Coordinates of C-alpha atoms in Angstrom, one line a residue:
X1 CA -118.6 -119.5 -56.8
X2 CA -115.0 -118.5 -57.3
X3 CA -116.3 -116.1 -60.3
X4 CA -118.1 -114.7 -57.4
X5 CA -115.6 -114.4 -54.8
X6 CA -113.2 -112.9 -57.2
X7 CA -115.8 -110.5 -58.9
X8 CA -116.4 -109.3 -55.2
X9 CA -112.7 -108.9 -54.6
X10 CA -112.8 -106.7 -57.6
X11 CA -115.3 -104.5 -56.7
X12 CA -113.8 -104.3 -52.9
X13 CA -110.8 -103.5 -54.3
X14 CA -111.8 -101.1 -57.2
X15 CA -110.7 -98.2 -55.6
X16 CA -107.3 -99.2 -55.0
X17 CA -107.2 -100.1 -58.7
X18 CA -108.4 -96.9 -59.6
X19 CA -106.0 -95.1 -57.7
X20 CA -103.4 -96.9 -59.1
X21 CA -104.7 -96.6 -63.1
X22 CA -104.9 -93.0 -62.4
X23 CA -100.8 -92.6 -60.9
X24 CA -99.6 -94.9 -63.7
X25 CA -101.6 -92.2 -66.2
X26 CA -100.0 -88.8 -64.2
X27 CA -96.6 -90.4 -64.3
X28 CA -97.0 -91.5 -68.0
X29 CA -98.1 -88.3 -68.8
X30 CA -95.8 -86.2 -66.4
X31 CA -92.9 -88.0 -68.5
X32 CA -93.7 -87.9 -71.3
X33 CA -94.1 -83.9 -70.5
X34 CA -90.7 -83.7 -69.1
X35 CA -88.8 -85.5 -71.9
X36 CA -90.7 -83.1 -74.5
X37 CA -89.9 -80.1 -72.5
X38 CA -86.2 -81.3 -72.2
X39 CA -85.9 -81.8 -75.6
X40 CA -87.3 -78.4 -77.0
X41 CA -84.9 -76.7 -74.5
X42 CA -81.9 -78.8 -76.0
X43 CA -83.1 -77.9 -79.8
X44 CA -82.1 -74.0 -78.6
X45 CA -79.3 -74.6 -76.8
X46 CA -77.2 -72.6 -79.4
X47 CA -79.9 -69.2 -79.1
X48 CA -79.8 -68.0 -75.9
X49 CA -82.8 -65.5 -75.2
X50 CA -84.9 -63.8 -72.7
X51 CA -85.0 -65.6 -69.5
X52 CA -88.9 -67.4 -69.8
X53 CA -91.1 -68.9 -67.6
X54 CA -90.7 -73.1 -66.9
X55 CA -94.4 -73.4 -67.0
X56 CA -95.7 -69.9 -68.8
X57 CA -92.9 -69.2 -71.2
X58 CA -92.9 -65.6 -72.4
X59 CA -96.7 -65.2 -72.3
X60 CA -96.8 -62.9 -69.1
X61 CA -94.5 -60.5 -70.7
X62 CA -96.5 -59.7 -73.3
X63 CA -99.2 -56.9 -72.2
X64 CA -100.9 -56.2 -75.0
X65 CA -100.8 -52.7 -74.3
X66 CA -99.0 -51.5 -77.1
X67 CA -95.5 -52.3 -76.2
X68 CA -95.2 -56.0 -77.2
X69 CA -93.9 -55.0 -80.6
X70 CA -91.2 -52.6 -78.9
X71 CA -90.5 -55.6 -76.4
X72 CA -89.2 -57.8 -79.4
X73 CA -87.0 -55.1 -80.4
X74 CA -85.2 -54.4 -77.8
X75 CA -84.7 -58.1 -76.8
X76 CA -83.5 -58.3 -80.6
X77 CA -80.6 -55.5 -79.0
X78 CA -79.6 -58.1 -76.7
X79 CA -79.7 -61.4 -78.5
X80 CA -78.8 -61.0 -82.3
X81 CA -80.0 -62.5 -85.1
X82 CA -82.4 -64.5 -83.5
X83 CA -83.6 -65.4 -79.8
X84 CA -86.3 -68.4 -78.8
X85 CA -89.7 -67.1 -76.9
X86 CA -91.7 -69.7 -75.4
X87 CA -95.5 -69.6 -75.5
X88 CA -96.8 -71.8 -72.9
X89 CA -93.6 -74.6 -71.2
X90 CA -93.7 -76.4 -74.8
X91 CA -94.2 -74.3 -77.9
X92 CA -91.4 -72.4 -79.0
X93 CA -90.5 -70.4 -82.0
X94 CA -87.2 -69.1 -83.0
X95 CA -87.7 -65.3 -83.2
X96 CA -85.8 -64.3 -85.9
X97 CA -84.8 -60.4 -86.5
X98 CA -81.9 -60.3 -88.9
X99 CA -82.1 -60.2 -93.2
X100 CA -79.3 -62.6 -93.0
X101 CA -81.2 -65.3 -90.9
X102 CA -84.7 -64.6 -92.5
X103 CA -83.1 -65.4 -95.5
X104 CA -82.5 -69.3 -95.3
X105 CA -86.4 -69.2 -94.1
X106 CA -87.8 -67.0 -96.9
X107 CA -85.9 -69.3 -99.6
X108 CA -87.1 -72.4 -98.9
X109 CA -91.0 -73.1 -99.5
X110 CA -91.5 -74.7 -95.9
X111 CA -95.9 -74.2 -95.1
X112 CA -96.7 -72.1 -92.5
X113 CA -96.8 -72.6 -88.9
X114 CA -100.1 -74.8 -87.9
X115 CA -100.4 -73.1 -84.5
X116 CA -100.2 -69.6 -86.0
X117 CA -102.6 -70.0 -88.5
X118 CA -104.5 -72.9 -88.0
X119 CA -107.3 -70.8 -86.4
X120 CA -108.2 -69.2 -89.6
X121 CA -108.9 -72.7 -91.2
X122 CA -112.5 -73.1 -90.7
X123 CA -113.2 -69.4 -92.6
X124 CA -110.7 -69.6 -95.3
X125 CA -110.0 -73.1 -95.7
X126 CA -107.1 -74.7 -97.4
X127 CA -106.6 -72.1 -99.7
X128 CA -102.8 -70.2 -101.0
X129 CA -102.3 -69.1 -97.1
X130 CA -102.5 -72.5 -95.3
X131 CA -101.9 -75.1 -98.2
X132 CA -98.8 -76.9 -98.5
X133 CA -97.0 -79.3 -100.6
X134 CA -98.1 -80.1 -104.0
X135 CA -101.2 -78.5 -103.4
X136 CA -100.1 -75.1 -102.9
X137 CA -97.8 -75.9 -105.3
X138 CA -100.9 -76.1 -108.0
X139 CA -102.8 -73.6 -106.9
X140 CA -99.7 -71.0 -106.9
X141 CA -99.5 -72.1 -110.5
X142 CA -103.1 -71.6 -111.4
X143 CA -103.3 -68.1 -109.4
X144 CA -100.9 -66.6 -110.5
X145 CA -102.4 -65.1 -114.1
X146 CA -105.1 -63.5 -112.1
X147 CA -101.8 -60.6 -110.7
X148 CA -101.1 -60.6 -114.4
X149 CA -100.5 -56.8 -114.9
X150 CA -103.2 -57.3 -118.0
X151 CA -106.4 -58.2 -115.1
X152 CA -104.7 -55.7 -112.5
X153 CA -105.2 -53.0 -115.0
X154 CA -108.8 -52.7 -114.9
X155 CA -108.8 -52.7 -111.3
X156 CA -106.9 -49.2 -110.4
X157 CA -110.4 -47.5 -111.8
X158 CA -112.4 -49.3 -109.0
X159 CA -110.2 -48.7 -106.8
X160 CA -110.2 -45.4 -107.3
X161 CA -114.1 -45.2 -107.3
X162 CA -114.0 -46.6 -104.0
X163 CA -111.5 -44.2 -102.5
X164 CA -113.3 -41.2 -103.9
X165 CA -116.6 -42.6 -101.9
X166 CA -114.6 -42.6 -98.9
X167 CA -113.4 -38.8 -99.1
X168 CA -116.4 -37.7 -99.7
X169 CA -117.7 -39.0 -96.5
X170 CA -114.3 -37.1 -94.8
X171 CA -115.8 -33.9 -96.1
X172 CA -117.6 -33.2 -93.1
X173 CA -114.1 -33.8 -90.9
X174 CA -112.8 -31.4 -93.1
X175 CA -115.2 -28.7 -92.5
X176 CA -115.0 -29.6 -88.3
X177 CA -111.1 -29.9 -88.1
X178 CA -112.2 -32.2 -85.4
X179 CA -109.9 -35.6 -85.1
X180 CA -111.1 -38.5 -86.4
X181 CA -110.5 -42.4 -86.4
X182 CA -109.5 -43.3 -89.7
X183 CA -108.8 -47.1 -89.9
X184 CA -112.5 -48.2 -89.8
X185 CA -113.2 -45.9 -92.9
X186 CA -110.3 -47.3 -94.8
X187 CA -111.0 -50.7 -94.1
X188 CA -114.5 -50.3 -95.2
X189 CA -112.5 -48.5 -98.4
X190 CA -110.5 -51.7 -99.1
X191 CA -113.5 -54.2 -98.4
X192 CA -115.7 -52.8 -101.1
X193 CA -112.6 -52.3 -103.5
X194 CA -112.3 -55.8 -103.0
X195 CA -115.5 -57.1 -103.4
X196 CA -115.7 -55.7 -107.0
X197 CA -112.2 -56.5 -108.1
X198 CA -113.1 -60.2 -106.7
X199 CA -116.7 -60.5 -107.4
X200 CA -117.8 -57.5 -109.7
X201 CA -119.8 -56.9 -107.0
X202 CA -121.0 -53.4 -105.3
X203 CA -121.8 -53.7 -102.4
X204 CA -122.2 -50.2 -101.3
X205 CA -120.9 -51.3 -97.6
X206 CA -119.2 -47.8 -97.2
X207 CA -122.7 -45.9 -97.8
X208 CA -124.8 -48.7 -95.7
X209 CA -122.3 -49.5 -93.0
X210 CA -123.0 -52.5 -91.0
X211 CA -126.3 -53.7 -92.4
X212 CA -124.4 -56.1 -95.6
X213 CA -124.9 -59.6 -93.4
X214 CA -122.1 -60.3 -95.3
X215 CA -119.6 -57.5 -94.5
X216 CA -120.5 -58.0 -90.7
X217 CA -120.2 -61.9 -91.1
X218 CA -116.6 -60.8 -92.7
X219 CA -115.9 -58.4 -89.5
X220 CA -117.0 -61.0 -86.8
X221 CA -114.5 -63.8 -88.3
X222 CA -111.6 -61.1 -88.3
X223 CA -112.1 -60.5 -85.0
X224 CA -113.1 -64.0 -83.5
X225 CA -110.0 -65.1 -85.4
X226 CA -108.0 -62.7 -83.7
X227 CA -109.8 -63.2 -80.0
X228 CA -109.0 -66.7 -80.3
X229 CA -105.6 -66.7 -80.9
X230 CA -105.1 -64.5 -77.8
X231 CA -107.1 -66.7 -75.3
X232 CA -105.1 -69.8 -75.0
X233 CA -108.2 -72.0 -73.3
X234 CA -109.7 -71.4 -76.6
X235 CA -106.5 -73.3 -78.7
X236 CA -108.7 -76.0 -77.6
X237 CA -111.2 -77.0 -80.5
X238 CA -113.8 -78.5 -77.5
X239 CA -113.5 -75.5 -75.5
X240 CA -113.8 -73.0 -78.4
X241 CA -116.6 -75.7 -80.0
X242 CA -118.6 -74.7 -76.8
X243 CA -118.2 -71.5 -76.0
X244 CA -120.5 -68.7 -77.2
X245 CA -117.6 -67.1 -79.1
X246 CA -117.6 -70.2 -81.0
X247 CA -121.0 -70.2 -81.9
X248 CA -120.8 -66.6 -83.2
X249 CA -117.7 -68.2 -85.1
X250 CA -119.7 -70.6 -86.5
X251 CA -122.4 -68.3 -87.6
X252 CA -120.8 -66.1 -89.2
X253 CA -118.7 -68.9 -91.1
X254 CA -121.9 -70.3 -92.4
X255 CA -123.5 -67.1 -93.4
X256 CA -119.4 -66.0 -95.3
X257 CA -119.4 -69.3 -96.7
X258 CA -122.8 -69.4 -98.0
X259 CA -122.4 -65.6 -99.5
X260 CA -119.0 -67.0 -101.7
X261 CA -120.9 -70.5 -102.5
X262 CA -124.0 -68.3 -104.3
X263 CA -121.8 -65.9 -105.7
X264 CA -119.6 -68.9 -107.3
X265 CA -123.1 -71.0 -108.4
X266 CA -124.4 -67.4 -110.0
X267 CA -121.2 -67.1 -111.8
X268 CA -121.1 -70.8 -113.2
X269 CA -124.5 -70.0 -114.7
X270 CA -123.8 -67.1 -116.3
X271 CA -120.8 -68.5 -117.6
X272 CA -121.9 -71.8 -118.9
X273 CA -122.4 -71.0 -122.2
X274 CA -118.2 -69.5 -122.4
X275 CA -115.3 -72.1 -122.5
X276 CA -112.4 -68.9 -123.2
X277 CA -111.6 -66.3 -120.5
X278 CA -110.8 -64.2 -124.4
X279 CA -114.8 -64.1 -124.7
X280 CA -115.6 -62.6 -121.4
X281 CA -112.8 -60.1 -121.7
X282 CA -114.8 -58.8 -124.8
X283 CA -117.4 -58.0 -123.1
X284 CA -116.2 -57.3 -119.9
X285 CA -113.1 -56.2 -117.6
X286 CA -112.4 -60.2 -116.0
X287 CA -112.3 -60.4 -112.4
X288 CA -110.4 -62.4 -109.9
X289 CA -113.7 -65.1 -109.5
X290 CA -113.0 -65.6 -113.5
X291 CA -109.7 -66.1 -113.3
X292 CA -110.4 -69.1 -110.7
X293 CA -113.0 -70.4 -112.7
X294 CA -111.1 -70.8 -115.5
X295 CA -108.0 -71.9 -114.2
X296 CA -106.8 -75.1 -115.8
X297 CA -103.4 -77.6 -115.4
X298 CA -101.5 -79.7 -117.1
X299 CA -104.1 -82.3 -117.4
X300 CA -106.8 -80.1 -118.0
X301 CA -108.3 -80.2 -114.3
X302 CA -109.8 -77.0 -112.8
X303 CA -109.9 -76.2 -109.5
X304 CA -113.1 -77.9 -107.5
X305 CA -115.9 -75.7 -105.7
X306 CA -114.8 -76.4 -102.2
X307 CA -111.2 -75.2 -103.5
X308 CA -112.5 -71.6 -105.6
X309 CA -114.3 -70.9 -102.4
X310 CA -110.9 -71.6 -100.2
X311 CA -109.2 -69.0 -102.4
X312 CA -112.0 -66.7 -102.6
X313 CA -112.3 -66.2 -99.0
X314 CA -108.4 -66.0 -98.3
X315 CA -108.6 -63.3 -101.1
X316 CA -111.2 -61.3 -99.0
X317 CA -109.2 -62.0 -95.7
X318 CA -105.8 -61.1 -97.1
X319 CA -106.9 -58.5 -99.3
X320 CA -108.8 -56.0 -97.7
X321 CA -107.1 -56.3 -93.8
X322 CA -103.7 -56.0 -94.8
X323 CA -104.0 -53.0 -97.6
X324 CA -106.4 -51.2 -94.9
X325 CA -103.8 -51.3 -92.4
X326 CA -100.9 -50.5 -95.0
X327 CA -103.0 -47.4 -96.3
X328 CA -103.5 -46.1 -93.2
X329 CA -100.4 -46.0 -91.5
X330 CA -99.1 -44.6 -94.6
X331 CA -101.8 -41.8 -94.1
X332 CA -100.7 -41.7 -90.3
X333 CA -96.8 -41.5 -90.9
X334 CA -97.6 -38.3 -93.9
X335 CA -99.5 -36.7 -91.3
X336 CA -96.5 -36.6 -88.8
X337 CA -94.2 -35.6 -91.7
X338 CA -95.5 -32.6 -93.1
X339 CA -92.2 -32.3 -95.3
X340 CA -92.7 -35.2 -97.3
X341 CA -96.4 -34.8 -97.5
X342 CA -96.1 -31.7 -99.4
X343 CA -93.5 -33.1 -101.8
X344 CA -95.8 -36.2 -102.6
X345 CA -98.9 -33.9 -103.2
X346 CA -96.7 -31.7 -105.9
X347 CA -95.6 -34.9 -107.4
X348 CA -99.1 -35.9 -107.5
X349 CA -100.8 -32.5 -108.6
X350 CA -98.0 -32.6 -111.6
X351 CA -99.1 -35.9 -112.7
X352 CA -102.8 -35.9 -112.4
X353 CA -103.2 -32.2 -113.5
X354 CA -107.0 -31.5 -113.2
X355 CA -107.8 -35.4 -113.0
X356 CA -110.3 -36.5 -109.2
X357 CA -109.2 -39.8 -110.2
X358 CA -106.2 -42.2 -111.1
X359 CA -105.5 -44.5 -114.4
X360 CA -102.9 -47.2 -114.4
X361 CA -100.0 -45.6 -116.2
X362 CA -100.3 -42.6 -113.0
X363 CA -99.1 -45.5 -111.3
X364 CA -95.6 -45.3 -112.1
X365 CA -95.3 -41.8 -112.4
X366 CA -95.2 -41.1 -108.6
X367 CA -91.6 -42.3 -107.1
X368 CA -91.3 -40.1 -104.1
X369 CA -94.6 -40.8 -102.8
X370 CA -94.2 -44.7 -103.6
X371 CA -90.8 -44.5 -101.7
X372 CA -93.0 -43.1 -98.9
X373 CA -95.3 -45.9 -98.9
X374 CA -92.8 -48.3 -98.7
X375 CA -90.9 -46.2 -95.6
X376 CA -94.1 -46.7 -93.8
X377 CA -94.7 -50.0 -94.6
X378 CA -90.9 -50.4 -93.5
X379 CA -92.1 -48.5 -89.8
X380 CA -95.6 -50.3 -89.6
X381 CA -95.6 -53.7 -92.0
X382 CA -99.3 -54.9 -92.3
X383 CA -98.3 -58.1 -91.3
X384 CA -95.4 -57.6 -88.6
X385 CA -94.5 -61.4 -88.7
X386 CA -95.1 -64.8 -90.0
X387 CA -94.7 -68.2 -88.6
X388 CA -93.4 -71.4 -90.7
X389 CA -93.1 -75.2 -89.8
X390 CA -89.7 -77.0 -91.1
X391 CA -89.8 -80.0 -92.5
X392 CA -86.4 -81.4 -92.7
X393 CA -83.3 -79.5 -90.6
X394 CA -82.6 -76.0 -91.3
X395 CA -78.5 -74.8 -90.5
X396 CA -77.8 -71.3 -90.9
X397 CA -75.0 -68.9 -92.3
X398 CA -73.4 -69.0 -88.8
X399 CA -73.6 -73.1 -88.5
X400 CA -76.6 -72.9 -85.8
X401 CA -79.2 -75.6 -86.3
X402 CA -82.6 -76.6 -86.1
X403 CA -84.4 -80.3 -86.1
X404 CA -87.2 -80.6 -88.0
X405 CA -90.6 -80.2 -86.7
X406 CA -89.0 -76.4 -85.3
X407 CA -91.1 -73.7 -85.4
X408 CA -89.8 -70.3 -86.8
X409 CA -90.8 -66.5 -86.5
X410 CA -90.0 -64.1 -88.7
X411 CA -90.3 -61.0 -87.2
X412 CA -91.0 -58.7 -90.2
X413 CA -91.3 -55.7 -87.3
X414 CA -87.9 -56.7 -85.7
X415 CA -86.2 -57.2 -88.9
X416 CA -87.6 -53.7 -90.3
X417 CA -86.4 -51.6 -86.9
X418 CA -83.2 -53.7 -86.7
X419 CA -80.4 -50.6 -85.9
X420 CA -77.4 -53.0 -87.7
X421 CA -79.5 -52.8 -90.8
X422 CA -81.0 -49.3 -90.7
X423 CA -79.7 -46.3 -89.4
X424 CA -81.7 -44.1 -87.2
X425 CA -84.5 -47.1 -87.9
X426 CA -87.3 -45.0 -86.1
X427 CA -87.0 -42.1 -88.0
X428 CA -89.6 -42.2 -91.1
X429 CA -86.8 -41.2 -94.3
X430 CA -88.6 -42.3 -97.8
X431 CA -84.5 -41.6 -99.6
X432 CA -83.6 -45.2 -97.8
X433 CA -85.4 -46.6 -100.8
X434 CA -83.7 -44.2 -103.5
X435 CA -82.2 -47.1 -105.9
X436 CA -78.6 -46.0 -104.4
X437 CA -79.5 -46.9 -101.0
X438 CA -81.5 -49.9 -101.9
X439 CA -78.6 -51.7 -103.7
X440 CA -76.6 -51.2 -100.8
X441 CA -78.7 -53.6 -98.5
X442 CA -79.9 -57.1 -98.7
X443 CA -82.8 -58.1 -100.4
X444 CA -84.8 -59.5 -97.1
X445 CA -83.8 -56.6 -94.9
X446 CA -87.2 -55.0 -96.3
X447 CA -90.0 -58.0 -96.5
X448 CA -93.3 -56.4 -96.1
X449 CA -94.6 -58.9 -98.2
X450 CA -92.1 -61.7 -97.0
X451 CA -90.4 -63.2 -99.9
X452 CA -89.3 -66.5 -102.0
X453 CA -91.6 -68.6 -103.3
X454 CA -94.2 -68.3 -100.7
X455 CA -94.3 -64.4 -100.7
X456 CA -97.8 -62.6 -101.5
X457 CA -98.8 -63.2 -104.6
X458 CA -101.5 -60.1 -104.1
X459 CA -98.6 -57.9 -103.3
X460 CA -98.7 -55.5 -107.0
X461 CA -102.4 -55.7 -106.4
X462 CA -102.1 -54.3 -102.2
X463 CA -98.8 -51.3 -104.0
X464 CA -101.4 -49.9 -106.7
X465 CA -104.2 -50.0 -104.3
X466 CA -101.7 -48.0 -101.5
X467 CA -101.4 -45.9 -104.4
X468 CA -104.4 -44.8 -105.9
X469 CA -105.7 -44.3 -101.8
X470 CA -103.0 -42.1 -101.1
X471 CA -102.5 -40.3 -104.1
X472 CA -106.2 -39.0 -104.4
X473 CA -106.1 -38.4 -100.9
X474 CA -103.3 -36.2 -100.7
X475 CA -104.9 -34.4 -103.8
X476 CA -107.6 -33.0 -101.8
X477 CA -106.6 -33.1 -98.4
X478 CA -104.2 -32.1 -96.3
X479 CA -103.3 -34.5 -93.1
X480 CA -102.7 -33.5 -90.0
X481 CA -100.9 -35.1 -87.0
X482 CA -102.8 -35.2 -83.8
X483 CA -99.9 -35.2 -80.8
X484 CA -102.6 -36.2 -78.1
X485 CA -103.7 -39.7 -80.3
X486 CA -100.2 -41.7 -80.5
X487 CA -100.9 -44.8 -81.7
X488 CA -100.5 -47.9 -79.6
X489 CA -99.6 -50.8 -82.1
X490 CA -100.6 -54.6 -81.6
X491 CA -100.8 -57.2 -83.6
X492 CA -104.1 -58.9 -84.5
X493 CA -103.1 -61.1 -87.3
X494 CA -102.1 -57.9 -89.0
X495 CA -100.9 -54.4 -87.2
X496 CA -103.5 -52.5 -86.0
X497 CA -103.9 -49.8 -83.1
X498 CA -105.3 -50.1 -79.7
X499 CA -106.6 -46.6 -79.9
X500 CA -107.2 -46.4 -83.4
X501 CA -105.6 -44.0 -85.8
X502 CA -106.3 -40.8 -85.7
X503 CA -105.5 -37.4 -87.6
X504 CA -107.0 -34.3 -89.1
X505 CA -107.9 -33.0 -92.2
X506 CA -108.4 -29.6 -94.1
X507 CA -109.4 -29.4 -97.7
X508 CA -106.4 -28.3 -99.9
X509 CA -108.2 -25.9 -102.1
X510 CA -111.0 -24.3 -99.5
X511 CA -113.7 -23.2 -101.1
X512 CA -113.6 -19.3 -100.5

């Protein structure tokens, strides 16, 4: 009877409970909220910055119409060194624009930011990019012979290959003189240069377009990789999980994955009878998928198959993007400067003579149009920033601090258009990397491929690549700046244009 009674009071009384449970959870919650916001404003109390929303942050500031870039550097005017921007009321990152504060960063071998890159994850796995700890660690170790100048060799002749299939489909812009969009072609360019310096595989994706299920599967990710980091309901795993952008994610996930698992089980079998990387070499130039295969430690262990396919596929991501984005800028920023174009074509005509294509020691005979490379990788860095994670507290040279658990973002852009470190920084001048000048600067005031122990291990593979594309395509072409198509830069995991890239092109030696 009293059971009764007292289960009836309950349920009379439910609601009230309820109602209660629920305002004890807000409040929780709402604390817990405020103490968190409280303390990430009192971690950058010493960097004052732009003035951010309490619940937003910076997000609404950042129109992603080509300005956002621009946006950093001139807050960078205001606030030097480095300045906080809020995404959202809790995550911050110290924006940092200065070679003398990207220093203490790029030293240290701190992993990368999880928010920034976590996204990427379920394509590339835990491979060089997103490892940390002992584990990158090991497989730094083990990678490294496979950017051995000795397997990079081999690779300038497909590259090479690959570029020549690409200006032979510009033939027809040449005959038009119409303007054309050039960072698709080249990105096509760098994915099949890839794929056989990876794989040994052709897979004619520059003649057949978009009907490789792999090369598409490769495109979605990119861009579902990018689209996700910019819609901040999708951070969520559950929302993305549902969504039908999620779904395509996962799609073309399984159908990459799948691709790199039967490449790798192919491989294994045709390799099962070799136990020295000296036997294939015999035969045949080795390519990166050997290298992996045959990596061993201390203690004799190789790498697993989850862990080849990791590195395979952050290979593919970081290889082709980035070097399609460098090349093509490059191409962009000679087009606007006929005056250097015309030297670099001399230098290139005197080394290559009567040569259509490019062999490795050309590679090192070409220093004015390598100092233009790096002058537009200076004015448009493939990868305009990069986000790490401390670990333990960070001070810097001017006795500012960080707690650990900070997030920091090194703004490769704002570094590289900083006007205390460059002169005139807007102005594309390939003699700022004359040896001369170079010695006069610090060592991370130029980071296109960040630097200290976590810097891009690809990054002689991604130069001779720049290289050989540019060289062969100054050889027969002649670029042309378009003043109507200025491009509007953004960043989508690496630089890229709004409008695309445009220029023109006429053949250097018409046929009459």
């Amino acid at each position: 009877m009293e059971f009764s009674e007292a289960l009836l009071k309950f349920q009379l009384n439910w609601p009230h409970f309820f109602a209660v449970f629920c305002l004890v959870v807000v409040v929780y919650k709402s604390s817990v909220f405020v103490l968190r916001k409280r303390d990430a404003q009192r971690n950058v109390e010493a960097f004052p910055g732009p003035k951010p929303s309490w619940l937003f942050g910076h997000v609404m500031q950042f129109k992603q119409d080509g300005t956002d870039l621009d946006k950093f550097v001139k807050w960078g005017e205001q606030y030097p060194y480095a300045f906080p921007t809020w995404f959202g009321p809790l995550a911050c990152y110290l924006n940092i624009h200065h070679p003398d504060y990207a220093k203490t960063i790029l030293v240290s071998s701190e992993p990368k930011c999880d928010l920034a890159y976590k996204f990427l994850g379920a394509w590339i796995g835990d491979g060089l990019l997103l490892s940390k700890g002992q584990k990158w660690f090991r497989h730094r170790r083990l990678l490294t012979p496979g950017f051995h100048y000795e397997v990079l060799k081999p690779y300038v002749t497909q590259m090479a290959e690959s570029t020549m299939v690409m200006l032979n489909k510009w033939e027809s812009f040449a005959k038009t003189n119409k303007t054309f969009e050039l960072f698709e072609q080249v990105s096509l360019m760098t994915l099949d240069s890839i794929m056989k310096c990876a794989f040994s595989y052709n897979s004619n994706c520059q003649t057949e377009g978009g009907t490789n299920t792999y090369i598409k599967a490769v495109y979605e990710l990119s861009h579902l990789s990018n689209f996700r980091f910019r819609t901040f309901p999708y951070h969520n795993d559950l929302i993305f999980y549902l969504s039908p952008h999620g779904f395509r994610y996962r799609k073309a996930a399984r159908v990459a994955h799948s691709h790199t698992n039967e490449v790798i089980r192919k491989r294994k079998e045709t390799l099962q009878e070799v136990n020295e990387l000296s036997r294939i070499q015999a035969k045949r130039n080795l390519d990166f998928l050997d290298i992996l295969l045959f990596a061993r430690d201390e203690q004799q262990q190789g790498l697993s198959d989850e862990d080849i396919r990791a590195e395979v596929d952050t290979f593919m991501f970081e290889g082709h993007d980035t070097t399609a984005s460098g090349i093509s800028f490059a191409l962009y920023c000679l087009a606007c400067n006929p005056q250097h174009q015309k030297i670099c074509r001399d230098e290139i005509n005197e080394v290559l003579g009567g040569k259509d294509t490019m062999d490795w020691e050309d590679l090192s005979k070409i220093p004015y149009t390598t100092m233009c490379i790096k002058e537009s990788l200076r004015l448009y860095p493939p990868v305009p920033g990069t986000a790490r994670r401390i670990t333990k507290p960070m001070t810097f040279f001017d006795g500012r601090t960080l707690p650990a658990g900070f997030r920091i973002g090194i703004s490769v852009f704002g570094i590289h258009r900083n006007a205390t470190v460059w002169e005139n920084p807007d102005v594309f001048d390939p003699l700022r990397f004359l040896p001369e000048n170079v010695s006069k600067r610090s060592p991370h005031a130029f980071v296109p491929f960040a630097a200290g122990p976590r810097n891009c291990i690809g990054q002689n593979f991604a130069m001779n690549e720049m290289k050989v594309a540019i060289a062969l395509t100054l050889k027969r072409y002649e670029l042309i700046e378009d003043p109507t198509f200025k491009p509007k830069i953004i960043t989508r995991l690496i630089l890229r244009s709004l409008n695309g890239i445009h220029i023109k092109i006429k053949p250097v030696n018409p046929v009459e």
